[in-house]
Amino acid sequence: MSRILATAAFAAAVSTSGAAYADWPEKPIKVVVPFNAGGTSDQVTRAFQAAIEENDILEQPMTVVNVGGHFSIGARQVMEAEADGYTFLTLHIALMGGEGGGIFDFGYRDYEPVATTGQFCVLPMVRKDSGIESVEELLAKAAEEPDTLLFGANLGAINHMGGIMLQNLVEGAKFRFVQIGGGTENFTALTGDQTDATVLSAAEVANFTRMPDGSENPEAQIKPLAYTGPERVDHLPDVPTMKELGYDMDYCIESWWFAPKGTPQEAIEGMANALEEATQTERIAKFYDSKMFDPIFRKGEELQASLDETWERIEPIAQQAAQK
């Protein structure tokens, strides 16, 4: 089943009503993306912003604010913001990576969880002219010449933990992790010959390597080596999964929405319901399909349980990342 059909099937089972939002919202809503524009979190947030506004799901506008630099800056801004129901954060497993690795002193438990909107997986990347043609060659070089391959990362974030998982697959393999930033910055550093490898999300790969009509961009300078999801994706049919290649690495990330601790339940439920309703729209269905997202949605107790389970799984990787 295609992701569009899967999303449609999901949407048929969901029923939300604008009346359930009561008096919220009474003023514009701000959503902080703690990365520069162009990365996965930014794309997700802006897709939902557009879907909500186009379909009049909320009575007030939603403004997206990009906060560059290390993602902890924007995340802390939201954590410390007034809990009035009008400031939200979109982030992912990097929040747990930063806490588990000791990069900052707060984590997912310092926010009110709002919703999960989709899941994406990542791909190890090199430049096309690197001479590296496979995951096997990349890891062999990392083992033969440890600590020499520059691996672009946002320390504590998705690409950093993905690199740790990757090097753990071969004994003795070791990358030299360098602080670069999010997906857009790592793409620029990789193509600019400032780094040798990184991991990018499938959405970022599509954004950086595909033409507007979905065809491959012949000018693209990056080469995806494998996909960390459970099966190949239609938009990258020639890219094998890590499991196909014999590696035990499954690394898929959920997009989370949070609010400051103490945010009124009315606002949390209102935003969660708005996001859930937005998943029923054609815009989000097409976005999930084009960006290779799995159309999952979570809120309430299901979301909290998922966050706790993810923390148990990712904390050891984050602690290892902190030692690199």
XYZ file of C-alpha atoms in Angstrom:
324
model
C 0.000 0.000 0.000
C 1.357 3.453 -0.889
C 1.890 6.013 1.819
C -0.877 8.173 0.345
C -3.357 5.278 0.560
C -2.101 4.385 3.999
C -2.640 7.933 5.143
C -6.108 8.005 3.624
C -7.003 4.777 5.409
C -5.715 6.213 8.644
C -7.623 9.425 8.150
C -10.887 7.553 7.621
C -10.612 6.234 11.144
C -10.003 9.671 12.677
C -12.661 12.205 13.504
C -11.904 15.564 15.037
C -13.922 18.731 15.321
C -12.961 22.366 15.518
C -15.615 22.740 18.230
C -13.460 20.613 20.517
C -10.847 23.375 20.652
C -13.114 25.493 22.927
C -11.702 29.016 23.327
C -8.194 28.143 22.191
C -6.535 29.691 20.243
C -7.333 33.327 20.886
C -4.115 34.711 19.388
C -1.402 33.663 16.880
C 0.647 30.552 17.617
C 4.438 30.363 17.371
C 6.214 27.122 16.513
C 9.976 27.076 16.989
C 12.117 24.935 14.692
C 15.568 24.793 16.344
C 17.365 24.496 13.005
C 17.901 26.670 9.952
C 15.402 26.431 7.107
C 15.487 23.460 4.733
C 16.042 20.519 7.075
C 13.561 17.788 7.921
C 12.076 19.439 11.018
C 11.566 22.649 9.073
C 9.904 20.829 6.173
C 7.552 18.943 8.505
C 6.563 22.041 10.443
C 5.892 24.138 7.366
C 3.856 21.373 5.714
C 1.575 21.217 8.756
C 1.446 25.002 8.983
C 0.224 25.166 5.382
C -2.275 22.317 5.806
C -3.768 23.890 8.926
C -4.104 27.333 7.347
C -5.397 26.116 3.965
C -8.129 24.070 5.624
C -9.073 26.597 8.327
C -8.354 24.032 11.034
C -7.423 26.743 13.542
C -8.906 30.231 13.833
C -5.529 31.888 14.417
C -2.389 31.892 12.228
C 0.630 29.739 12.977
C 4.072 31.301 12.612
C 7.196 29.171 12.137
C 10.382 30.576 13.669
C 13.748 29.058 12.719
C 16.453 29.304 15.390
C 19.875 28.487 13.969
C 23.014 27.336 15.726
C 23.017 24.255 17.937
C 19.510 22.878 18.277
C 19.661 23.210 22.059
C 19.327 26.998 21.709
C 15.853 26.916 20.203
C 14.824 23.977 22.379
C 15.810 25.862 25.529
C 13.956 28.955 24.353
C 10.721 26.980 24.224
C 11.408 25.196 27.517
C 11.829 28.574 29.208
C 8.957 30.288 27.365
C 5.754 31.332 29.072
C 3.444 28.312 29.274
C 0.453 30.179 27.896
C -0.458 27.743 25.144
C 0.942 29.749 22.244
C 4.520 28.538 21.943
C 5.454 25.096 20.634
C 8.576 23.211 19.569
C 9.140 20.692 16.805
C 12.081 18.380 17.329
C 13.055 14.714 17.231
C 15.368 12.218 18.876
C 18.131 14.834 19.050
C 16.453 16.100 22.222
C 17.163 12.738 23.858
C 20.626 12.533 22.348
C 21.599 15.865 23.841
C 20.313 14.937 27.272
C 21.732 11.411 27.281
C 25.097 12.651 26.080
C 25.279 15.366 28.698
C 25.402 18.133 26.090
C 22.666 20.003 27.940
C 20.849 19.578 31.230
C 17.240 19.162 30.091
C 15.229 16.676 28.073
C 11.840 15.522 26.859
C 10.457 15.276 30.395
C 10.885 19.044 30.759
C 8.141 19.674 28.181
C 4.519 18.777 27.673
C 4.338 16.223 24.820
C 1.799 17.214 22.182
C 1.972 14.858 19.201
C 4.027 12.689 16.862
C 3.558 13.540 13.176
C 5.221 10.954 10.982
C 8.418 8.961 11.004
C 11.435 9.166 8.725
C 14.583 7.081 8.276
C 18.117 8.124 7.316
C 20.840 7.277 4.815
C 24.642 7.246 5.177
C 26.047 9.675 2.612
C 29.334 10.466 0.851
C 30.251 12.690 -2.083
C 29.944 11.133 -5.498
C 33.625 11.807 -6.171
C 34.799 10.295 -2.854
C 35.776 6.959 -4.360
C 33.599 5.215 -1.763
C 30.870 3.162 -3.394
C 29.321 1.207 -0.527
C 28.754 1.009 3.217
C 31.300 -1.796 3.304
C 33.968 0.446 1.757
C 33.104 3.335 4.077
C 33.376 1.194 7.204
C 36.519 -0.541 5.963
C 38.193 2.838 5.497
C 36.997 3.958 8.942
C 38.586 0.816 10.417
C 41.816 0.952 8.420
C 42.294 4.681 9.025
C 40.441 5.336 12.314
C 39.649 8.880 13.335
C 40.556 10.306 9.927
C 37.247 10.391 8.044
C 35.459 13.618 8.968
C 31.825 12.838 9.796
C 29.558 15.889 9.776
C 27.169 16.092 12.696
C 25.146 18.217 15.014
C 26.628 16.831 18.208
C 24.062 14.829 20.121
C 21.603 14.944 17.217
C 20.355 12.482 14.599
C 23.428 12.515 12.379
C 25.818 12.128 15.322
C 23.993 9.144 16.811
C 23.530 7.678 13.338
C 27.285 7.875 12.817
C 27.908 6.132 16.150
C 25.514 3.331 15.203
C 27.215 3.053 11.839
C 30.769 2.773 13.156
C 29.638 0.255 15.781
C 28.886 -2.188 12.977
C 32.577 -2.946 12.343
C 35.133 -3.501 15.061
C 37.758 -0.794 15.096
C 35.852 1.580 12.831
C 35.945 5.157 14.077
C 34.885 8.438 12.494
C 36.094 11.862 13.546
C 32.870 13.693 14.375
C 32.860 17.419 13.679
C 30.193 19.924 14.667
C 28.479 21.148 11.501
C 24.765 21.519 12.204
C 21.536 20.193 10.746
C 20.757 18.638 7.390
C 21.215 21.745 5.262
C 24.561 22.595 6.849
C 25.811 19.024 6.524
C 24.809 18.859 2.878
C 26.751 22.068 2.255
C 29.798 20.826 4.176
C 29.786 17.485 2.385
C 29.458 18.925 -1.107
C 32.010 21.605 -0.225
C 34.599 18.931 0.624
C 34.717 20.033 4.259
C 33.558 16.616 5.503
C 33.761 13.066 4.145
C 30.482 11.538 5.279
C 27.271 12.133 7.217
C 23.747 10.780 7.454
C 20.778 12.648 6.008
C 17.087 11.907 6.267
C 15.227 10.539 3.279
C 13.369 13.865 3.083
C 16.661 15.750 2.896
C 18.012 13.378 0.250
C 14.880 13.959 -1.809
C 15.181 17.710 -1.292
C 18.860 17.838 -2.266
C 18.970 15.269 -5.091
C 15.601 15.440 -6.862
C 14.175 17.805 -9.439
C 10.774 19.469 -8.802
C 9.100 16.728 -10.883
C 10.649 14.027 -8.696
C 13.252 12.877 -11.211
C 16.906 12.521 -10.228
C 18.981 15.681 -10.415
C 22.019 14.865 -12.583
C 23.925 17.676 -10.889
C 23.521 16.202 -7.412
C 26.923 15.736 -5.771
C 26.010 13.339 -2.952
C 25.704 9.573 -2.992
C 23.373 7.696 -0.607
C 24.897 4.335 0.327
C 21.996 2.612 2.083
C 18.628 3.153 3.752
C 18.127 2.470 7.451
C 14.397 1.721 7.186
C 12.880 -1.765 7.127
C 12.428 -1.837 3.337
C 13.432 0.131 0.247
C 11.468 3.253 -0.581
C 9.847 3.849 -3.951
C 11.599 7.184 -4.495
C 15.068 5.634 -4.036
C 14.578 2.177 -5.575
C 18.274 1.557 -6.241
C 19.349 2.223 -2.661
C 19.489 -1.011 -0.619
C 18.520 -1.238 3.027
C 21.179 -1.806 5.650
C 19.569 -5.141 6.460
C 19.796 -6.202 2.815
C 23.517 -5.535 3.064
C 23.767 -7.720 6.144
C 24.000 -4.949 8.768
C 21.804 -4.847 11.855
C 20.953 -1.166 11.765
C 17.394 0.163 11.792
C 17.319 3.883 12.515
C 14.047 5.710 12.009
C 13.050 8.913 13.776
C 9.700 10.371 14.778
C 8.835 14.059 14.470
C 7.672 15.358 17.866
C 5.766 18.454 18.921
C 6.220 19.800 22.459
C 4.983 22.699 24.588
C 6.520 24.340 27.669
C 5.910 22.524 30.947
C 2.678 23.685 32.509
C 0.969 24.589 29.221
C -2.828 24.401 29.683
C -4.316 21.067 28.674
C -6.796 22.893 26.466
C -3.920 24.167 24.306
C -2.117 20.819 24.244
C -5.247 18.968 23.183
C -6.195 21.728 20.771
C -2.863 21.629 18.973
C -2.792 17.832 18.980
C -6.293 17.701 17.492
C -5.369 20.284 14.874
C -2.310 18.289 13.842
C -4.362 15.106 13.750
C -6.941 16.754 11.523
C -4.168 18.065 9.275
C -2.982 14.500 8.651
C -6.260 13.957 6.801
C -5.474 16.630 4.220
C -4.192 16.036 0.735
C -1.185 18.263 1.403
C 0.099 16.094 4.249
C -0.654 12.871 2.393
C 1.430 14.099 -0.552
C 4.149 15.425 1.748
C 4.505 12.087 3.522
C 4.668 10.257 0.213
C 7.161 12.585 -1.473
C 9.421 12.795 1.596
C 9.289 9.069 2.332
C 7.604 9.384 5.721
C 5.584 6.705 7.466
C 2.210 8.322 8.306
C 2.043 7.565 12.024
C 0.303 9.819 14.521
C 0.440 9.700 18.316
C -0.872 11.835 21.164
C -1.818 11.447 24.802
C -0.862 8.287 26.672
C 0.296 6.514 23.505
C 2.745 9.330 22.799
C 4.072 9.350 26.362
C 4.657 5.588 26.306
C 6.459 5.864 22.969
C 8.713 8.641 24.268
C 9.658 6.609 27.340
C 10.445 3.532 25.230
C 12.551 5.560 22.818
C 14.528 7.057 25.700
C 15.412 3.612 27.039
C 16.658 2.585 23.606
C 18.594 5.724 22.680
C 20.192 6.712 25.997
C 23.098 4.196 25.704
C 23.900 5.420 22.180
C 23.837 9.020 23.367
C 26.198 8.207 26.225
C 28.581 6.573 23.776
C 28.373 9.605 21.502
C 29.398 11.804 24.416
C 32.690 9.902 24.671
C 33.674 10.504 21.027
